[in-house]
Coordinates of C-alpha atoms in Angstrom, one line a residue:
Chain A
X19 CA 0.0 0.0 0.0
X20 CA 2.5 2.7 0.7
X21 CA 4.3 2.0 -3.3
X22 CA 0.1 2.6 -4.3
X23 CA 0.1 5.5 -2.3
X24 CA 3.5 6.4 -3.4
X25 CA 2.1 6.5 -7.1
X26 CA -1.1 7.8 -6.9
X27 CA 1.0 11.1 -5.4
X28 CA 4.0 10.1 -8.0
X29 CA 0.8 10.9 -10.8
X30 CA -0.6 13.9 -8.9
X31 CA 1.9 15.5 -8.5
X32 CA 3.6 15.0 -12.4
X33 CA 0.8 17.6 -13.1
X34 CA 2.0 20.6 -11.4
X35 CA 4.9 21.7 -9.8
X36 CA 5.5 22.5 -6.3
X37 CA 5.8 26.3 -6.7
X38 CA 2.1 27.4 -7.0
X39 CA 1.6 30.6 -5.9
X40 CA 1.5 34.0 -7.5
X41 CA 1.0 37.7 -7.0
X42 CA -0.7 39.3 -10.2
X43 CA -1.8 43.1 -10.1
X44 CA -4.5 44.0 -12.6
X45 CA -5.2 47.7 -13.6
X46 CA -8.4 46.8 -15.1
X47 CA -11.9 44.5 -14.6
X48 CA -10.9 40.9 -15.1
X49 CA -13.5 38.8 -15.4
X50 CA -13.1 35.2 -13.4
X51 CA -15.8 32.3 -12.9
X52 CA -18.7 33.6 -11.4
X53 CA -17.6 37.2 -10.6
X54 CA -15.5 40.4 -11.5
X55 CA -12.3 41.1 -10.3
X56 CA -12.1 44.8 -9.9
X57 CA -8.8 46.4 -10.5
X58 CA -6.2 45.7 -7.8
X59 CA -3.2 43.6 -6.4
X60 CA -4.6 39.7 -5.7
X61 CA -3.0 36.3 -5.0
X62 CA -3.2 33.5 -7.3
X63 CA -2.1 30.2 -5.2
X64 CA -2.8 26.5 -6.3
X65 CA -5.0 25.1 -3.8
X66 CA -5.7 21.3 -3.8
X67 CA -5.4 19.1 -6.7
X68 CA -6.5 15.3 -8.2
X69 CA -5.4 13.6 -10.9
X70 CA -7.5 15.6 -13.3
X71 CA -8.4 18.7 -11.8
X72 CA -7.2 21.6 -9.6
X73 CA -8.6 24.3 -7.2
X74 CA -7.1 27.7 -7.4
X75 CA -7.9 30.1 -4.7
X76 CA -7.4 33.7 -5.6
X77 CA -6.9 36.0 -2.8
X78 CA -8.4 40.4 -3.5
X79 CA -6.8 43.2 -1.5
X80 CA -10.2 42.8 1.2
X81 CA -8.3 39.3 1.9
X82 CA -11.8 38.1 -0.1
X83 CA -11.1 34.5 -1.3
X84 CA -12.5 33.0 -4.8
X85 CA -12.0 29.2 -5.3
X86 CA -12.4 28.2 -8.6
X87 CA -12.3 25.0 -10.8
X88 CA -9.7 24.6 -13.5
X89 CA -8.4 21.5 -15.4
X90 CA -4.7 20.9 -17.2
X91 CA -5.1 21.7 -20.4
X92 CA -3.3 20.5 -23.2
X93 CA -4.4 23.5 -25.8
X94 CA -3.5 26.6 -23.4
X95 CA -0.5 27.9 -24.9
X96 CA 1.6 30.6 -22.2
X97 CA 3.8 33.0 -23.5
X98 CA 6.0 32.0 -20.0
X99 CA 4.5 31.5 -15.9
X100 CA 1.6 33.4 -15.6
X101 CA -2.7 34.3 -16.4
X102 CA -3.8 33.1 -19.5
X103 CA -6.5 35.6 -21.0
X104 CA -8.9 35.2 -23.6
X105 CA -8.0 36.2 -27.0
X106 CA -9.4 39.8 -28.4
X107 CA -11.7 40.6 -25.3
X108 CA -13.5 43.7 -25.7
X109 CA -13.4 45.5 -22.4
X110 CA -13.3 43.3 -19.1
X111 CA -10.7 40.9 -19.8
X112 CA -11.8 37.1 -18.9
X113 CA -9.6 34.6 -17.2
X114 CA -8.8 31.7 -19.3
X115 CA -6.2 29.9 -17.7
X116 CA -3.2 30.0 -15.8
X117 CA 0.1 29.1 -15.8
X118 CA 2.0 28.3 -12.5
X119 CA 5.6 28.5 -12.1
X120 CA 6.9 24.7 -13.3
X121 CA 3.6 23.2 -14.1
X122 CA 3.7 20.9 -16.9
X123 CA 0.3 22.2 -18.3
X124 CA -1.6 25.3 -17.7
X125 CA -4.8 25.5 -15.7
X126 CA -7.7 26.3 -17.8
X127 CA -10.8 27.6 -15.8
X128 CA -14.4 26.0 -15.9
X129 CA -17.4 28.7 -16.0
X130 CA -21.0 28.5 -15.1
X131 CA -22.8 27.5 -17.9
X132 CA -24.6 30.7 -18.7
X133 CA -20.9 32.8 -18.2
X134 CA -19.6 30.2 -20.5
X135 CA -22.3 30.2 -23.2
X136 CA -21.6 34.5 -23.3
X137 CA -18.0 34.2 -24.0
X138 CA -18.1 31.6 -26.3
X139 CA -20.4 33.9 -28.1
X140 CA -17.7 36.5 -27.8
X141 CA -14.9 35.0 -28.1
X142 CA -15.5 32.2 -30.6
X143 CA -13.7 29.6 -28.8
X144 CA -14.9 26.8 -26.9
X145 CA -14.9 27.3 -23.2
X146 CA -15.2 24.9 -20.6
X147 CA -18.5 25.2 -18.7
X148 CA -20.1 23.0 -15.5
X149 CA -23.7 22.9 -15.2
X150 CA -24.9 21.8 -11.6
X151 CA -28.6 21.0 -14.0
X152 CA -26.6 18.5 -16.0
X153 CA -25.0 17.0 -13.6
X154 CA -28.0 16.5 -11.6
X155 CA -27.5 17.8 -8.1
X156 CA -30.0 17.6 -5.5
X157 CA -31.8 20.7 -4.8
X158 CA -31.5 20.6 -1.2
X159 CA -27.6 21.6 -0.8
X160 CA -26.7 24.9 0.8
X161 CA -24.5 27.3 -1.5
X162 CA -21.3 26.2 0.5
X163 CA -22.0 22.7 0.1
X164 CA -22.6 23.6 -4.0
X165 CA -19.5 25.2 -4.3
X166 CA -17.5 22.3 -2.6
X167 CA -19.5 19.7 -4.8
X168 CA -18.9 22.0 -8.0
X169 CA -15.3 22.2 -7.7
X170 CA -14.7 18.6 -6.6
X171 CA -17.3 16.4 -8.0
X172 CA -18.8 18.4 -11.5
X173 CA -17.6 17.7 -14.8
X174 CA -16.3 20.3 -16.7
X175 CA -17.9 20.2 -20.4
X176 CA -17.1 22.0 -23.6
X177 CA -19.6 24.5 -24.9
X178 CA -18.8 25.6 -28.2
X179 CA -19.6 28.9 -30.3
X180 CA -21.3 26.4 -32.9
X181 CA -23.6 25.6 -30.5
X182 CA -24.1 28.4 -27.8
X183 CA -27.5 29.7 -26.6
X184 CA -31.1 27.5 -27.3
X185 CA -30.3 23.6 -28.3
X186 CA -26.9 23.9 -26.9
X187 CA -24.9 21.2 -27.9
X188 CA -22.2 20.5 -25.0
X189 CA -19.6 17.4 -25.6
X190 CA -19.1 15.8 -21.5
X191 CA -15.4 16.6 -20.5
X192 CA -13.9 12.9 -19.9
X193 CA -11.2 13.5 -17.5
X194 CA -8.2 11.1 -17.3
X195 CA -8.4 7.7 -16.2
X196 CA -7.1 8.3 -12.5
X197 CA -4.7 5.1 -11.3
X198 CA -5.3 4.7 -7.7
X199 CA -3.7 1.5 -7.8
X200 CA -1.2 -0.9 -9.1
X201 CA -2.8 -3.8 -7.8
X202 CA -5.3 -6.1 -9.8
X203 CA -9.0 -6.2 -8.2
X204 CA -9.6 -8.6 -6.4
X205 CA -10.7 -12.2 -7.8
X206 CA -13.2 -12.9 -4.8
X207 CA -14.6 -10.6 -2.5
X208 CA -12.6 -10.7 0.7
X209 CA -12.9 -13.0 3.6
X210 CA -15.2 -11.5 6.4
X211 CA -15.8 -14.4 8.5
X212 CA -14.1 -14.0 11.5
X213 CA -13.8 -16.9 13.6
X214 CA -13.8 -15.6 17.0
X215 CA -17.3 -16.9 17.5
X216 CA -16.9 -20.4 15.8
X217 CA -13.8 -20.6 18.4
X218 CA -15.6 -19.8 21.1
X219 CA -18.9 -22.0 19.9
X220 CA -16.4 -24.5 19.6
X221 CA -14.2 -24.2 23.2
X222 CA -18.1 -23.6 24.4
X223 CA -18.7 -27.5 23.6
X224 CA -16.1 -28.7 24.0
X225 CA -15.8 -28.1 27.6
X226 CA -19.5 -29.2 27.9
X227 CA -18.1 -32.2 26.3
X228 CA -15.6 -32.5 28.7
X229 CA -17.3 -32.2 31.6
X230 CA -19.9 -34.6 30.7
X231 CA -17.5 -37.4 29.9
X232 CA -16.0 -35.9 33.3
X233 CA -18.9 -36.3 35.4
X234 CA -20.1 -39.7 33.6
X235 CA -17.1 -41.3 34.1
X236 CA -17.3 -40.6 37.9
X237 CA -21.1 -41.4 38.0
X238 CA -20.2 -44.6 36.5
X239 CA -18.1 -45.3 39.3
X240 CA -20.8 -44.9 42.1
X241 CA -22.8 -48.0 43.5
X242 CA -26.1 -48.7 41.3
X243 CA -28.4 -47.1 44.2
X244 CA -27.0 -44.2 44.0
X245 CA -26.7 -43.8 40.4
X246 CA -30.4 -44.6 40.9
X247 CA -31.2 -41.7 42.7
X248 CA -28.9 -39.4 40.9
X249 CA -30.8 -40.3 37.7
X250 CA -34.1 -40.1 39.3
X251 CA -32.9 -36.6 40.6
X252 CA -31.8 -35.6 37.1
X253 CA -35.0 -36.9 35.6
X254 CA -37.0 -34.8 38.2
X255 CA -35.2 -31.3 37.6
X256 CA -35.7 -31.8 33.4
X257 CA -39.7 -32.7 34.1
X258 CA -39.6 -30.0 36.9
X259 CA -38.2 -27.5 33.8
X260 CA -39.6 -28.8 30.9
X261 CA -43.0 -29.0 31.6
X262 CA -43.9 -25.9 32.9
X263 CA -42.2 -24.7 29.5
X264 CA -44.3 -26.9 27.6
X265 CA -47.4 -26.3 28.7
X266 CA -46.3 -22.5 27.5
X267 CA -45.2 -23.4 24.5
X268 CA -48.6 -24.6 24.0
X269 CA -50.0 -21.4 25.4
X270 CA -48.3 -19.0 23.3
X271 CA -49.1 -21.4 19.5
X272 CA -52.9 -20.0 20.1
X273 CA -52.9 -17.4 17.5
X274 CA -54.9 -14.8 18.3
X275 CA -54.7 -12.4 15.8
X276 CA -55.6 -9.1 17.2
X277 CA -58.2 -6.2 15.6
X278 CA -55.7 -4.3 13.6
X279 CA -53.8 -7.2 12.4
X280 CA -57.7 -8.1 11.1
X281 CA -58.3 -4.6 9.7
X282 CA -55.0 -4.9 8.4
X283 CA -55.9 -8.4 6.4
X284 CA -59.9 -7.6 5.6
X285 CA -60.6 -5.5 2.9
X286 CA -64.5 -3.5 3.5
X287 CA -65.4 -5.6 0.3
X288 CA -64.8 -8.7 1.9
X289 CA -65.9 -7.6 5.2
X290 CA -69.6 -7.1 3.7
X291 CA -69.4 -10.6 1.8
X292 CA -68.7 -12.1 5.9
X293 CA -71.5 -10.1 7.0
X294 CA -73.8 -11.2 4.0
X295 CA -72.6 -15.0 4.5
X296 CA -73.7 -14.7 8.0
X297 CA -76.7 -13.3 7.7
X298 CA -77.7 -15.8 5.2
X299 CA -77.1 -18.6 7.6
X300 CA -79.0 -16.6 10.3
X301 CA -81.5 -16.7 7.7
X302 CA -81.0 -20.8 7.1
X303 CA -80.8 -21.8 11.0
X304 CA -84.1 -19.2 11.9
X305 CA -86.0 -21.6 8.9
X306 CA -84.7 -24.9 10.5
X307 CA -85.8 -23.8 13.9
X308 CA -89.3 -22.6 12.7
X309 CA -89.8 -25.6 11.3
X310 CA -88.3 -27.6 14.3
X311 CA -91.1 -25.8 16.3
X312 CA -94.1 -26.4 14.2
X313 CA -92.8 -30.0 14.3
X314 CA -92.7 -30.1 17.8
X315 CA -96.0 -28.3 17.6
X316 CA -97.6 -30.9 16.0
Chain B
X7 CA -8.1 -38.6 29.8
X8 CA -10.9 -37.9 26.6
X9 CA -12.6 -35.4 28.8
X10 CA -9.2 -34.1 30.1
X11 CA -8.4 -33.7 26.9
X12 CA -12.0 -31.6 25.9
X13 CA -12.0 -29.6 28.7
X14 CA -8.6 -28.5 27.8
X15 CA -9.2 -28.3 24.1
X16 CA -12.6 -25.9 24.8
X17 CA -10.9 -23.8 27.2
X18 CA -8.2 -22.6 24.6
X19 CA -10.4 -22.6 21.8
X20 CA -12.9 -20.2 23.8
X21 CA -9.3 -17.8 24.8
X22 CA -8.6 -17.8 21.4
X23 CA -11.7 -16.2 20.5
X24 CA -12.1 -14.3 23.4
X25 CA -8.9 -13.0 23.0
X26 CA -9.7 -11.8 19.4
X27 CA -13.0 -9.8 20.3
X28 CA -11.4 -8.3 23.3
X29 CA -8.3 -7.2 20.6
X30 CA -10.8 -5.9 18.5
X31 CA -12.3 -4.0 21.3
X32 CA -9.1 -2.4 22.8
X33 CA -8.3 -1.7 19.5
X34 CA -11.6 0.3 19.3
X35 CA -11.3 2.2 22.6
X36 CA -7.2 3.1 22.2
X37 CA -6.4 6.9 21.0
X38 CA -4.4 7.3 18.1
X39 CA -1.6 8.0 20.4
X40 CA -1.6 4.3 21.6
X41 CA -1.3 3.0 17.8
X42 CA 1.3 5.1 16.5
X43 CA 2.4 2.0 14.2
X44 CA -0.4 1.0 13.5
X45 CA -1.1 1.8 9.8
X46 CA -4.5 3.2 9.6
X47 CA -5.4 5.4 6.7
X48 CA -8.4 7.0 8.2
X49 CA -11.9 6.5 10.2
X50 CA -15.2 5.1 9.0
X51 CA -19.0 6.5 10.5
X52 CA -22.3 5.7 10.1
X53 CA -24.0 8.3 11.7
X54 CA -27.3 6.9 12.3
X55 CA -26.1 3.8 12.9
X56 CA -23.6 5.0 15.5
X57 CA -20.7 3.3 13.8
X58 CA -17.0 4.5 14.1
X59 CA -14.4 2.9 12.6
X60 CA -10.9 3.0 12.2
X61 CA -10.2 2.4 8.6
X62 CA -6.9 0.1 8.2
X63 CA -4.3 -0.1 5.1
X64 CA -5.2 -3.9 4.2
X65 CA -7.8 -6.6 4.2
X66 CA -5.4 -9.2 5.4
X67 CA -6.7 -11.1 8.2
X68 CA -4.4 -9.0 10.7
X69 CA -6.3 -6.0 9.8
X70 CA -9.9 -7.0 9.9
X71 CA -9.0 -8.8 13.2
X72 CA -8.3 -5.3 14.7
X73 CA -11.2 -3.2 12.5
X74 CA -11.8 -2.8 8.6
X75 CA -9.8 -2.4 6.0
X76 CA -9.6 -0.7 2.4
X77 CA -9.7 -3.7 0.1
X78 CA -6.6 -3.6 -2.4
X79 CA -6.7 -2.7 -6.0
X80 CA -9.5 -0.6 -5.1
X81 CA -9.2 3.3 -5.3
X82 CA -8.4 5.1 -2.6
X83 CA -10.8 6.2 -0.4
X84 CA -12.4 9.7 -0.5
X85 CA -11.1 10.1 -4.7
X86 CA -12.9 9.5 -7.7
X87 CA -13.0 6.1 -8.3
X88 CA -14.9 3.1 -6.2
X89 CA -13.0 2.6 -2.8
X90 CA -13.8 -0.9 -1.4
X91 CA -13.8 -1.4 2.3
X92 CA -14.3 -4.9 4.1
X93 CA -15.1 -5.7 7.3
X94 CA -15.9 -8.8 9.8
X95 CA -19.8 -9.4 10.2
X96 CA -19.5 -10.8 13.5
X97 CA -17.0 -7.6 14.9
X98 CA -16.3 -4.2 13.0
X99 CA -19.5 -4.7 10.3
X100 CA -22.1 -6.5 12.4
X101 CA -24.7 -3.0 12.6
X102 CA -24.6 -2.8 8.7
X103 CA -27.8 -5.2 9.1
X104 CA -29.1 -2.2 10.2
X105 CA -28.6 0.1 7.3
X106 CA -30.9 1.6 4.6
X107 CA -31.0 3.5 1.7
X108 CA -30.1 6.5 2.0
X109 CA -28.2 6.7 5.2
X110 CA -25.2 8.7 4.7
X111 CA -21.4 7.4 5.3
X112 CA -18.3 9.4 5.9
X113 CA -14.8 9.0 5.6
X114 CA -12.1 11.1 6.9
X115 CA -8.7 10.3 5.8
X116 CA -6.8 13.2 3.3
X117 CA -10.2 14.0 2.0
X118 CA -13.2 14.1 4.2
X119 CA -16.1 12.6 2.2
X120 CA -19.7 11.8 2.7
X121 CA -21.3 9.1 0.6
X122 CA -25.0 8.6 0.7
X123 CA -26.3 4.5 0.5
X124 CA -28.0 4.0 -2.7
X125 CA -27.4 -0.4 -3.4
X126 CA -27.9 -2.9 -1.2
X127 CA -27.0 -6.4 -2.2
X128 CA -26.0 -10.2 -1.5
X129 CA -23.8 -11.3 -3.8
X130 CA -21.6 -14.4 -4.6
X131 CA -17.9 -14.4 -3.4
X132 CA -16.7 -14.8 -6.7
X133 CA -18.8 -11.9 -7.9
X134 CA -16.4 -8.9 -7.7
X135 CA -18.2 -6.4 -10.2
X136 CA -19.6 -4.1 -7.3
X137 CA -15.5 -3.7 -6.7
X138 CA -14.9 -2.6 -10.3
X139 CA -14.0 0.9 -11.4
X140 CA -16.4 3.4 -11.6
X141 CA -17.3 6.7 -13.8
X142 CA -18.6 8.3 -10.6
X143 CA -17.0 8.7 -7.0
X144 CA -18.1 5.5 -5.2
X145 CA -17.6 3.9 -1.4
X146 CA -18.4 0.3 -1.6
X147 CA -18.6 -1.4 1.9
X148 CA -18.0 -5.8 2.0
X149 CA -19.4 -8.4 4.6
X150 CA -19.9 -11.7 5.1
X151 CA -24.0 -12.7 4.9
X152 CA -26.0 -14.2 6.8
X153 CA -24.7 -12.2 9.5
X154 CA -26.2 -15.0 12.2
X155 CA -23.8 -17.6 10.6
X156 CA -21.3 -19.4 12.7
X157 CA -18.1 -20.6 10.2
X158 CA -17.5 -19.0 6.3
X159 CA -20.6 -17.4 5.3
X160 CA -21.7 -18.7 2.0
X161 CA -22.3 -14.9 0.4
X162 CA -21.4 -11.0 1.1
X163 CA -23.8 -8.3 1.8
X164 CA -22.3 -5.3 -0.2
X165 CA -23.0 -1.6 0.1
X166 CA -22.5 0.7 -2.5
X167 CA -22.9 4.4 -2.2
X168 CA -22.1 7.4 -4.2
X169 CA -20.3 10.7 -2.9
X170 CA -22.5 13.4 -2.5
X171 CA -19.3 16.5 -1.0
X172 CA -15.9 16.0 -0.2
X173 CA -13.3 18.7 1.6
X174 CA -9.8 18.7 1.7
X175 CA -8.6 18.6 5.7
X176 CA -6.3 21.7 5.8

């Protein structure tokens, strides 16, 4: 386990570099996933990774942090270390990617859909968008618990300027096959059968055993009157405990089935099909004993 | 000398598995400072069933004698793939005859995790495809069934359940 453990962090960490944070100063609007940067001095640090995705905190002057999604990208070109902006954007500037110091691939940020869907129109390049809709969350999460879902568990997906707006055609991002092992599964499912309590079933009888054979061997040994009245003793105690239990044994095998448990069984459809059965035999046993009386009568 | 013989036979056999349940329950009640070498990767709970478990590196019998263990070739628990974890019926496991649908799990190792139960089944031993790799983050929990059988069970009881939030322990 520690070699797996060893290479799962061996792949982790091939994606990015150990360096990854970065102070970037921005003299105008930039536009980031889910809100606008306004112009200032801000903190771009690398915040937890997997194997095929990254969170990147950014830290604003108020000490305000933004944690956003991003994925390595293999398109992202960077003149050298540092933000990635998207091509001929009018105005606020939008965050594409980044680049940290010694990562093997830049960091290209995932938008809400509907931020996404916009700058593709502008742009006219594909951007990478999550959509909590497509993904199918549950509506019951707080915001906090959205966000920490969205950046761990959401899969990013291209939208495209071919396809933006109504009857958006988005391809599903397939993220790279993450090795969390070097082992081969299993053949059988493990082995969960402990046997602490076969061993002490076992040792349990055993003893019983034991002292049975014990006791016999030594009641063996006894004259035949008293083996007599040890066995008329013995035979006394099991009547004295086993009938009693018996007889409630017996007791208890009455099944009474109680009101609800007949509610429960009797629809009201059969219930007035009882009532009409009865009433018709009312009806039969009143005939007999009319004419039982008139023969008696006579 | 045959009942010499049973009574001593009966008396180790029930030390023997004395001794394990009282292992498993020391092991249980120690801090983490009593087990520095002890390799655990993390702790199990089932909130609603009141179940906290250390989780331990291996399935071996070692491990699952002291608690349960991540089941090898499996991913690793809390990430994106399907983490398989195995456990005694009789010991660490034995309140997962309690569990529904729906009850949520959480793991705590690197990655804190919580998993909701959405599969219950009883499955062949030889039928590993609830262990295979998945395209969403999975926890999938292994014991023997029936749970009231004495010896090798003939089948396990498998839980599966997906990952609903997961956050990095600073």
């Amino acid at each position: 386990m520690p070699i797996q453990l060893f290479f799962c962090l061996l792949l982790a960490s091939s994606a990015f570099a150990a360096d990854d944070s970065q102070n970037v100063s921005f003299d105008k609007p930039v536009q980031i996933p889910e809100t606008v940067l306004q112009p200032g001095k801000y903190s771009i640090r690398l915040e937890d990774r997997l194997a095929d995705r990254a969170i990147v905190r950014i830290t604003g002057p108020d000490h305000a942090d933004h944690y956003l999604l991003t994925v390595p990208s293999k398109t992202l070109k960077a003149a050298g270390a540092g933000l990635i902006f998207f091509p001929d954007s009018a105005g606020t500037a939008a965050l594409n990617g980044w680049e940290c110091n010694g990562c093997k691939r830049p960091l290209e940020f995932v938008y809400p859909k509907d931020e996404a869907v916009k700058l593709t129109a502008e742009m006219g390049k594909p951007v990478l968008a999550y959509d909590p809709s497509y993904d199918k969350l549950p509506d019951n999460l707080s915001p906090a618990d959205r966000k920490v879902v969205t950046l761990w568990l959401l899969a990013p997906k291209t939208v495209s300027p071919q396809g933006k707006g109504e009857g958006l055609t988005a391809a599903k991002y397939s993220a790279p096959r993450t090795v969390a092992s070097t082992e081969p599964l299993p053949k059988t499912m493990p082995k969960t059968a402990s046997l602490a309590f076969l061993e002490l079933l076992a040792g349990f009888l055993s003893f019983v055993a034991g002292t049975v054979a014990f006791l016999w061997r030594k009641v063996s040994a006894l004259p035949k009157v008293w083996k007599m009245a040890g066995l008329t003793m013995i035979g006394g105690m099991v009547a004295g405990f086993a009938l009693p239990m018996a007889s409630s044994y017996q007791t208890t095998q009455v099944y009474v089935p109680s009101t609800a448990q007949i509610a429960a069984q009797v629809s009201p459809a059969k219930a007035d099909l009882e009532v009409e059965r009865l009433k018709a035999r009312n009806r039969r046993l009143e005939a007999l004993l009319a004419a039982l009386r008139e023969k008696n009568a006579e | 000398m045959l009942s010499k013989f049973l009574c001593a036979a009966g008396l180790i056999l029930f030390s023997l598995g004395s001794a394990q349940l009282v292992r498993f329950e020391l092991f249980q009640s120690a801090s983490a400072a009593a087990i520095p070498k002890t390799p655990v990767l993390g702790k199990l709970e089932i909130p609603r069933l009141g179940l906290s478990l250390p989780i331990m590196e291996d399935d071996d019998p070692k491990s699952l004698a002291l608690s349960v263990g991540h089941i090898p070739g499996t991913s690793a628990i809390g990430s994106l793939g399907n983490a398989g974890i195995a456990g005694h019926r009789d010991t660490a496991f034995r309140p997962l005859r309690r569990v529904r649908v729906g009850d949520r799990i959480e793991t705590h190792t690197g990655q804190n995790a919580v998993y909701v139960v959405k599969r219950i089944r009883i499955v062949d031993p030889a039928d590993t495809s609830l262990l295979h790799e998945s395209t969403s983050p999975l926890l999938t929990l292994v014991t023997c069934y029936p749970f009231d059988y004495v010896g090798s069970a003939p089948y396990r009881f498998v839980i599966q359940a997906e990952m609903t939030a997961s956050r990095r322990i600073k």
